[in-house]
Short mmCIF file of C-alpha atoms and ligand atoms in Angstrom, two decimals:
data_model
loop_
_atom_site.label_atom_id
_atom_site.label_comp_id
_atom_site.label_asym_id
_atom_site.label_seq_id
_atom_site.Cartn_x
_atom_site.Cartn_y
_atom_site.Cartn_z
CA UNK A 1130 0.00 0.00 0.00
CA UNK A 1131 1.41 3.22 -0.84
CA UNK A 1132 1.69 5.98 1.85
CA UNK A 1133 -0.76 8.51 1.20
CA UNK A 1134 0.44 10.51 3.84
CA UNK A 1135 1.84 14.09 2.48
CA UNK A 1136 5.36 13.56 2.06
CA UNK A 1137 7.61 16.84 2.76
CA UNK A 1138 11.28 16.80 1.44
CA UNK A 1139 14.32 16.51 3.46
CA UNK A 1140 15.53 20.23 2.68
CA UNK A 1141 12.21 21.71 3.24
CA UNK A 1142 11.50 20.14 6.70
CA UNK A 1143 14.72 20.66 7.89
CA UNK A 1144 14.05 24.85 6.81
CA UNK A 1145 10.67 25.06 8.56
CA UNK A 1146 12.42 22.71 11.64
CA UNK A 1147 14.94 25.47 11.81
CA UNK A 1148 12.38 28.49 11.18
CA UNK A 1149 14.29 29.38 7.68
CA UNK A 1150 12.33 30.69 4.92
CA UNK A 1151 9.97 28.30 2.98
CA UNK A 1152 8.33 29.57 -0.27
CA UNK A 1153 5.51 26.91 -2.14
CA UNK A 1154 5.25 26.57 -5.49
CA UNK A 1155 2.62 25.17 -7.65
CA UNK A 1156 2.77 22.75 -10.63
CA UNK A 1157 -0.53 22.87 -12.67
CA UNK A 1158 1.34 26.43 -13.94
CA UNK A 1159 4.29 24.01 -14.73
CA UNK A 1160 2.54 21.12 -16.57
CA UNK A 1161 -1.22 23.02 -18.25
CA UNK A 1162 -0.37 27.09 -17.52
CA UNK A 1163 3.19 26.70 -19.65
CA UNK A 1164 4.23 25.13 -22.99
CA UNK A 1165 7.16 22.99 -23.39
CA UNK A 1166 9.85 23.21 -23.04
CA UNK A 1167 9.67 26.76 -21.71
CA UNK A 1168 7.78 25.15 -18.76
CA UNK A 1169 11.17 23.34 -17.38
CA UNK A 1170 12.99 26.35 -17.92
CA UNK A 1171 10.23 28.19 -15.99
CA UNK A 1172 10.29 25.54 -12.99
CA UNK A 1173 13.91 25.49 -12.91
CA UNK A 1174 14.19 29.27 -12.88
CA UNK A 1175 11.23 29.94 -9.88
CA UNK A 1176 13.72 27.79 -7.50
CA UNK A 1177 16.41 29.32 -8.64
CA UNK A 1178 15.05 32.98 -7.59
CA UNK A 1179 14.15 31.56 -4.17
CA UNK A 1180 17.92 29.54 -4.12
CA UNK A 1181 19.44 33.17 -4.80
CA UNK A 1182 17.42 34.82 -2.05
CA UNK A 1183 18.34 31.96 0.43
CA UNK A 1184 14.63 30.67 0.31
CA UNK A 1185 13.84 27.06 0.31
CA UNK A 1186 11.60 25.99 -2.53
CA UNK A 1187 8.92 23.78 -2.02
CA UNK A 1188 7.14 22.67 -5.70
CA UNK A 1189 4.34 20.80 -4.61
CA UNK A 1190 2.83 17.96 -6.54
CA UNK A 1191 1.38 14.38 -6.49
CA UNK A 1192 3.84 11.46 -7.62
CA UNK A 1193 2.40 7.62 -7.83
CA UNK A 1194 -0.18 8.51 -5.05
CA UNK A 1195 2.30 10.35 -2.54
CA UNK A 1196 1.61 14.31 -2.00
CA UNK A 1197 4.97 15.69 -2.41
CA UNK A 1198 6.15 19.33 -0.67
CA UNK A 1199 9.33 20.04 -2.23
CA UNK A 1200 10.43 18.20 -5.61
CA UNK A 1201 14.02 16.63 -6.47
CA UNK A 1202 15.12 17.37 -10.01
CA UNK A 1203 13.90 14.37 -11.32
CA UNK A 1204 9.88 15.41 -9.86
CA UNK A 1205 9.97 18.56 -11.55
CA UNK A 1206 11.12 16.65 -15.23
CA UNK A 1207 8.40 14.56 -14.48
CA UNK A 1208 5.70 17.48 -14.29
CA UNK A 1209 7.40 19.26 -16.67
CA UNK A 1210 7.77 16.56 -19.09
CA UNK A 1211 4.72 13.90 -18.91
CA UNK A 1212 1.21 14.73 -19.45
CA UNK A 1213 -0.53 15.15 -16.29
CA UNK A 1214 -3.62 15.43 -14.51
CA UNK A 1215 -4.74 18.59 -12.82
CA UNK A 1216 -5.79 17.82 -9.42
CA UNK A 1217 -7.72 20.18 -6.95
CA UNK A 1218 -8.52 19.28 -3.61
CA UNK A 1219 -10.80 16.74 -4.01
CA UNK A 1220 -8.92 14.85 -6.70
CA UNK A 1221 -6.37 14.45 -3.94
CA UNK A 1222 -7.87 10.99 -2.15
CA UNK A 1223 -8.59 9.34 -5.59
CA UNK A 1224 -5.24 9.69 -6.42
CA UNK A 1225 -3.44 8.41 -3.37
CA UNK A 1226 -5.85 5.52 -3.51
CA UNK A 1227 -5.06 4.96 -7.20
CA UNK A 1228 -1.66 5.76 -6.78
CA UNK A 1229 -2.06 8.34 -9.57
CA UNK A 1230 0.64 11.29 -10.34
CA UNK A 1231 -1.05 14.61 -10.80
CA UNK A 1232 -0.12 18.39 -10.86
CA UNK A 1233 -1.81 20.52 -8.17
CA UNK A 1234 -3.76 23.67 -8.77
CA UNK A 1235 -3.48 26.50 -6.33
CA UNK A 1236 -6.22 25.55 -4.07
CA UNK A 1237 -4.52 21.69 -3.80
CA UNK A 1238 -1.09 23.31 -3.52
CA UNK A 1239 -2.49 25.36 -0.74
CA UNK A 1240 -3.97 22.67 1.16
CA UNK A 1241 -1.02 20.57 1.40
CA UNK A 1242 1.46 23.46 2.03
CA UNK A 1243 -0.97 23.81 4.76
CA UNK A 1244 -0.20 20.71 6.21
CA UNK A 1245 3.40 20.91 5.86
CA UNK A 1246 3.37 24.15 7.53
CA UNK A 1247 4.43 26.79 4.86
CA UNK A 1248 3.27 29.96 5.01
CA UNK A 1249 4.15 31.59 1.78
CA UNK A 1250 2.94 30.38 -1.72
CA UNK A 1251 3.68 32.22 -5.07
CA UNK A 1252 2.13 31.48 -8.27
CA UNK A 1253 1.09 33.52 -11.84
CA UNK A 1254 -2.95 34.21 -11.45
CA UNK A 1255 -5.50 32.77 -9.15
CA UNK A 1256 -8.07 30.96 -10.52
CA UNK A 1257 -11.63 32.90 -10.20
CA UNK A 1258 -15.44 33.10 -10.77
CA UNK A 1259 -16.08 32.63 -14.72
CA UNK A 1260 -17.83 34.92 -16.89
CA UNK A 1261 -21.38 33.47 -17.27
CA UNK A 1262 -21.26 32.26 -14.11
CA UNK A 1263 -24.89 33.12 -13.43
CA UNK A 1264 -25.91 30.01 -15.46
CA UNK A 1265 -22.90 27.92 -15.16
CA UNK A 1266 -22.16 28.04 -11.49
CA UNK A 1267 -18.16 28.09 -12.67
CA UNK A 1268 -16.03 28.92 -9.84
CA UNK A 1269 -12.84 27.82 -9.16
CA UNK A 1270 -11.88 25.92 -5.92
CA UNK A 1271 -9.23 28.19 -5.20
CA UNK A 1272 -11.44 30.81 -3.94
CA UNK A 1273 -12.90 28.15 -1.72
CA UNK A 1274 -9.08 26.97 -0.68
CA UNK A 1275 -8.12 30.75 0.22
CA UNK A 1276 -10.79 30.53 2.71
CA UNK A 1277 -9.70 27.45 4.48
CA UNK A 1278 -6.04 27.32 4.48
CA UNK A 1279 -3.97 29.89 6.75
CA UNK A 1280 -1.03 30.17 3.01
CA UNK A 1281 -0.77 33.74 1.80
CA UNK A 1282 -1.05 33.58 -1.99
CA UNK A 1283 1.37 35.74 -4.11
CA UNK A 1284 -0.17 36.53 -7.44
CA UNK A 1285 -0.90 38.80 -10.41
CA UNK A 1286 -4.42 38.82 -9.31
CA UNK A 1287 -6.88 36.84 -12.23
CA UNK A 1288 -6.65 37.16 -15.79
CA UNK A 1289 -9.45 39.24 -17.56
CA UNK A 1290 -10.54 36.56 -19.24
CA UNK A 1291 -12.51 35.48 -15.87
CA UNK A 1292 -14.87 38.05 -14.00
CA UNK A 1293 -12.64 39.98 -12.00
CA UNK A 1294 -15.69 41.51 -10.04
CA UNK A 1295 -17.23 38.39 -8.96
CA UNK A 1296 -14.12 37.34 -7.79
CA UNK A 1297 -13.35 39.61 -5.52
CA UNK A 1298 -17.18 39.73 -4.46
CA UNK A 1299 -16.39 36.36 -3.74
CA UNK A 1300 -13.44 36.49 -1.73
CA UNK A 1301 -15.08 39.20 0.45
CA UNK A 1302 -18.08 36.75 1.42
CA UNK A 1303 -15.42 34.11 1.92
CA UNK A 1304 -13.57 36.72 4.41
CA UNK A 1305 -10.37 36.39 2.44
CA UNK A 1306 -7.71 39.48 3.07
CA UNK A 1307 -6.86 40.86 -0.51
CA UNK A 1308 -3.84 43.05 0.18
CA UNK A 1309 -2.24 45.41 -2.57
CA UNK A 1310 2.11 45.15 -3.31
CA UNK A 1311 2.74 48.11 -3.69
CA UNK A 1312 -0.96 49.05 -5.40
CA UNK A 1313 -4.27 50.71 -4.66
CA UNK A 1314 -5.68 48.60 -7.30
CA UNK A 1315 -6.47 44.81 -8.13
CA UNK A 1316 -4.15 43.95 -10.91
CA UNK A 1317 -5.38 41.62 -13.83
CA UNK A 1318 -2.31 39.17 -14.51
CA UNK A 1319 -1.22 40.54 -18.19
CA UNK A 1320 -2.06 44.28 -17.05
CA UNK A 1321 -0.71 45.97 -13.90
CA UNK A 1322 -5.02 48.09 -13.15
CA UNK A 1323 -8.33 46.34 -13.46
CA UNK A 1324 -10.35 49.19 -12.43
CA UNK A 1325 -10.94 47.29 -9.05
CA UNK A 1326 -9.91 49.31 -5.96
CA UNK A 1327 -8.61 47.49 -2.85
CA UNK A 1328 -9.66 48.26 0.89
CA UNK A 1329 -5.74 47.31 1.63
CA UNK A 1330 -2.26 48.51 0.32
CA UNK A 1331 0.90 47.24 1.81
CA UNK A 1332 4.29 49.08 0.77
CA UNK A 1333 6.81 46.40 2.16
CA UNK A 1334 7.84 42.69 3.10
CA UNK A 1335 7.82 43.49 6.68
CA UNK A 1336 4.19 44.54 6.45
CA UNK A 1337 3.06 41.31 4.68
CA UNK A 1338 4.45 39.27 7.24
CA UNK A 1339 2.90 41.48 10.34
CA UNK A 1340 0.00 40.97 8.87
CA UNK A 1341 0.34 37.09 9.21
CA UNK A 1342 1.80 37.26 12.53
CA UNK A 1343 -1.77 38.85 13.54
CA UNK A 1344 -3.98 35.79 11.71
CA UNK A 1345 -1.60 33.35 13.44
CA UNK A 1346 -2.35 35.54 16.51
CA UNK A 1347 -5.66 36.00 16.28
CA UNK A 1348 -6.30 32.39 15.70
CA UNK A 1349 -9.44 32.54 14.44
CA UNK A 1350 -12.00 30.16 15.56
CA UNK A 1351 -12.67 27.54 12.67
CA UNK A 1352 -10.19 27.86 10.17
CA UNK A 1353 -7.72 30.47 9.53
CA UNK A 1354 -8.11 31.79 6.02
CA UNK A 1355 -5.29 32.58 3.60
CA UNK A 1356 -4.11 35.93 2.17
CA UNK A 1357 -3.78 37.23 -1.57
CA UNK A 1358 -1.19 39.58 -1.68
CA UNK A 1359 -2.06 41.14 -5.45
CA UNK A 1360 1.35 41.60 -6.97
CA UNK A 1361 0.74 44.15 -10.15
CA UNK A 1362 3.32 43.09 -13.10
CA UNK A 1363 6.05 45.58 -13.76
CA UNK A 1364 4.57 48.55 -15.56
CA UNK A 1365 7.86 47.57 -17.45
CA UNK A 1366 6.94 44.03 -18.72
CA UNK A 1367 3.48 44.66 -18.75
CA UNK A 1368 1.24 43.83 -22.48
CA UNK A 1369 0.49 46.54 -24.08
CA UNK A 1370 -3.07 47.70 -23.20
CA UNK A 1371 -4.39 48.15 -26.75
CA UNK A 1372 -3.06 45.38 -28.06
CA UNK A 1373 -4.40 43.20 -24.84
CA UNK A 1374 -7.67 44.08 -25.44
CA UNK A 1375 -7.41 43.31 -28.80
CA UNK A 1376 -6.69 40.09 -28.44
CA UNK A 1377 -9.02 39.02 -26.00
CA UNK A 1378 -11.85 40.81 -27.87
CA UNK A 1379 -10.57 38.09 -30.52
CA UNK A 1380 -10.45 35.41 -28.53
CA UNK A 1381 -13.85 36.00 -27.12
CA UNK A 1382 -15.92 36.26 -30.67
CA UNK A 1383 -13.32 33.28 -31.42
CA UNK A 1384 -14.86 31.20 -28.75
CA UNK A 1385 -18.22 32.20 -29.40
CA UNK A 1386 -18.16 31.84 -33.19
CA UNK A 1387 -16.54 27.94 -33.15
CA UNK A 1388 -19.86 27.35 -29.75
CA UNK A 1389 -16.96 26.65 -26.99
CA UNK A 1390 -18.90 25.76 -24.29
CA UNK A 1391 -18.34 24.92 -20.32
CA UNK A 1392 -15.19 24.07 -18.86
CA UNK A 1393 -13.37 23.95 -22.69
CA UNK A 1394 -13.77 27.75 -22.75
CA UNK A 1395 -10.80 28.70 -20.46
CA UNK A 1396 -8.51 26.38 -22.54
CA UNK A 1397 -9.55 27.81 -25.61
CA UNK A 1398 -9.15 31.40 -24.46
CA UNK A 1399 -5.60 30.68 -23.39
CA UNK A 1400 -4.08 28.98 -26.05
CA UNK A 1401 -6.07 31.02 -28.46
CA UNK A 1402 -4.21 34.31 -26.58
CA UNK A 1403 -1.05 32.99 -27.08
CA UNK A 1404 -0.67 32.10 -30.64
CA UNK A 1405 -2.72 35.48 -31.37
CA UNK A 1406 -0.49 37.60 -29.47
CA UNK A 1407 2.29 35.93 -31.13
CA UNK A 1408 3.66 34.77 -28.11
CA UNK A 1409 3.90 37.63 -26.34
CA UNK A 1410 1.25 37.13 -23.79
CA UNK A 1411 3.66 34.17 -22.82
CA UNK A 1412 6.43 36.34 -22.42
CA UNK A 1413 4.62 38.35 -19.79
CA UNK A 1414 3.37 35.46 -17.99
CA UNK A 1415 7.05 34.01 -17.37
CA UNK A 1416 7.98 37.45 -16.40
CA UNK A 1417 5.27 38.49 -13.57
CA UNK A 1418 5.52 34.72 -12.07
CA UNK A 1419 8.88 35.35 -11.61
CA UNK A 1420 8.32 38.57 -9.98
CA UNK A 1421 5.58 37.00 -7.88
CA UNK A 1422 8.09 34.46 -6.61
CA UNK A 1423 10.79 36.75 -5.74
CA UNK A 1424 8.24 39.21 -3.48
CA UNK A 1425 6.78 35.76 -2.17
CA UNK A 1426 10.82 35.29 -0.96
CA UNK A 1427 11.10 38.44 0.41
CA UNK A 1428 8.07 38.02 2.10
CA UNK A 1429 8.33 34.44 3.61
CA UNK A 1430 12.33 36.08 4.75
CA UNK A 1431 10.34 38.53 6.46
CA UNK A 1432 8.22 36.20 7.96
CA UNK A 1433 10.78 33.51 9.43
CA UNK A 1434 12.67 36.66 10.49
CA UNK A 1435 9.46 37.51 12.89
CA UNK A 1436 9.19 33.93 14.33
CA UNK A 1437 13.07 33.36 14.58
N1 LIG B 250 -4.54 31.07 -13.81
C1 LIG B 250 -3.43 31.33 -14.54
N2 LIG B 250 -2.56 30.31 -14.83
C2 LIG B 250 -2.77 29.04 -14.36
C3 LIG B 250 -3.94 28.79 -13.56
C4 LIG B 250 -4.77 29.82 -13.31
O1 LIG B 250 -3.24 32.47 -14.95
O2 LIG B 250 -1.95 28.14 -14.65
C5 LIG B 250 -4.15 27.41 -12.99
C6 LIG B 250 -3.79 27.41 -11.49
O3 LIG B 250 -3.22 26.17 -11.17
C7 LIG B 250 -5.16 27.55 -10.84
C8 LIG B 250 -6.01 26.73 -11.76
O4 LIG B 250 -5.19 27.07 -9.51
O5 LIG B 250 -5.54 27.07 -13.07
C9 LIG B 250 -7.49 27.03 -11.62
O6 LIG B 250 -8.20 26.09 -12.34
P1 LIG B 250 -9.79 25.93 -12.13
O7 LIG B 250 -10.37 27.21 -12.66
O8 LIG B 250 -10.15 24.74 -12.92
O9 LIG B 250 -10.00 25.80 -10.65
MN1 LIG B 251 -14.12 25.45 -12.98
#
C-alpha cells in the first residue's frame, strides 16, 4: 500500500524545523499554464530565484499517489515533461488511492502546504469566478481553498478573461484578506489596473508578514483563512493595453463563433491568446511569475525573520 500521507522533502523540513524561509510553489502552472519546453525552464528558474534569495523551494505535486512538498530534479522533469492530470482538492484521495501522479492547482497546492506548515505560496494568477457564471455556477476551488487554508497567496491577481468583479465579491463573502504590493488597485495578470480598488495597500515585506503574525495571533476560531497579496506586473513588462484588449476581444468572438462551451472555454481562451499575441502574452506570464516568486521570498524572509 502506498503511503498517502503528504510527504515533505528533506531540505524543506529541515528549513521550517529550523524556522528558515519556505516559499511553495505550484505545478498545474508548470505542466497546463506553460508550454514545453519553456515550462522546465520556468520551474527550474522559480527555484532558482528563491535559491538566490536563500529561500527554500517547495514545488508541490502528487507522484504515484504520494503528496509531495518540495520536488528533487527528477519530480519537476516529471511534471514538466509527462502529461498530467490537474488535481484540486478533491482529486487528492482518488489519487493516493489509485496511486495516480497529478499536478496541483493553487487551491490543492495550498492545502497541502498547509499541512506541511508553509506559510508563503507564489504562483502567476489565481483561478476565479467565470464569466457566465450566473448560469454555469463556474467557480474555481481556489477561492474556496483561500478561505480554508492559513497560506498567503502571491499573485498577479486573475486574468481578464474570468470576472474579475465576482471574484473579488467572492473572496469578500469568503472573508479572504486581498492586500495590494505596492498598489491601490487589483491587478489583472497581463495588465498591472483592473479598475478594481482594494480596501488594503501594503508598501513592504515586513508589512506582509505582520500581517500574518496577527492571523496566526488571532487564531481565528474555525479555520484560519489565507491571504492574496495582489502583486501588479512591472509597468515595465506589462502587455500593451491596446493590443491586450485586442486580443481578447478576438479570442472571445473566437470562442463564441466555433460554440466553446463549459469548462473547454478557459482552454480555448488561453491557447487562443497565445498564438494570437504571437507569443507575447507568454512572455509576460514568465515574467510576472517570476516577480511574484521573488516578493513571495522576500516576504516568507520577512516572515521567518518575525518567528526566529
Ligand atoms: N490562472 C493562470 N494560470 C494558471 C492557472 C490559473 O493564470 O496556470 C491554474 C492554477 O493552477 C489555478 C487553476 O489554480 O488554473 C485554476 O483552475 P480551475 O479554474 O479549474 O479551478
Ligand atoms: Mn471550474
Amino acid at each position: 500500500m502506498t503511503d498517502p500521507r503528504v510527504q515533505v522533502s528533506e531540505e524543506v523540513a529541515d528549513a521550517l524545523a529550523e524556522r528558515r524561509p519556505v516559499v511553495a510553489l505550484e505545478s498545474t502552472i508548470i505542466s497546463h499554464g506553460l508550454p514545453r519546453p519553456r515550462n522546465r525552464q520556468a520551474a527550474a528558474d522559480f527555484e532558482a530565484v528563491l535559491r538566490a534569495a536563500g529561500v527554500v523551494p517547495a514545488t508541490i505535486a502528487v507522484l504515484d499517489g504520494v503528496p509531495r512538498v518540495g520536488l528533487d530534479d527528477g519530480g519537476i522533469d516529471r511534471i514538466a515533461g509527462e502529461e498530467m492530470a490537474k488535481a484540486s482538492v478533491r482529486d487528492l484521495p482518488v489519487l493516493a488511492a489509485r496511486r495516480g501522479s497529478a499536478a496541483t492547482t493553487v487551491a490543492a497546492t495550498m492545502r497541502l502546504a498547509a499541512v506541511a506548515g508553509v506559510r508563503v505560496f507564489a504562483t502567476g494568477g489565481l483561478g476565479g469566478v467565470h464569466r457566465g457564471f450566473v448560469t454555469t455556477f463556474d467557480e474555481s476551488a481556489d477561492l474556496g481553498a483561500l478561505a480554508a487554508f492559513p497560506v498567503a497567496v502571491v499573485c498577479a491577481g486573475v486574468k481578464s478573461v474570468l470576472d474579475i468583479g465576482a471574484t473579488l465579491e467572492r473572496l469578500e463573502t469568503l472573508s479572504v484578506p486581498v492586500v495590494g504590493y505596492r498598489t491601490d488597485e487589483f491587478p489583472s495578470f497581463w495588465l498591472p489596473t483592473s479598475g478594481h480598488r482594494l480596501d488594503w495597500r501594503v508598501d513592504t515585506p515586513e508589512e506582509v508578514a505582520a500581517i500574518l503574525a496577527a492571523q496566526d495571533a488571532l487564531a481565528e476560531p474555525g479555520a484560519t483563512p489565507g491571504l492574496v497579496l495582489a502583486n501588479p506586473v512591472p509597468a515595465d513588462v506589462a502587455w500593451e493595453r491596446t493590443e491586450h484588449d485586442r486580443v481578447l476581444a478576438e479570442a472571445f468572438a473566437a470562442a463564441d463563433a466555433a460554440k466553446i462551451r463549459g469548462k473547454a472555454v478557459t482552454p480555448f481562451l488561453l491557447s487562443f491568446i497565445v498564438q494570437a499575441s504571437g507569443g507575447r502574452s507568454l512572455e509576460v506570464n514568465l515574467a510576472l511569475a517570476r516577480n511574484n516568486v521573488a516578493v513571495a521570498a522576500e516576504v516568507a524572509t520577512a516572515y521567518a525573520t518575525r518567528a526566529a
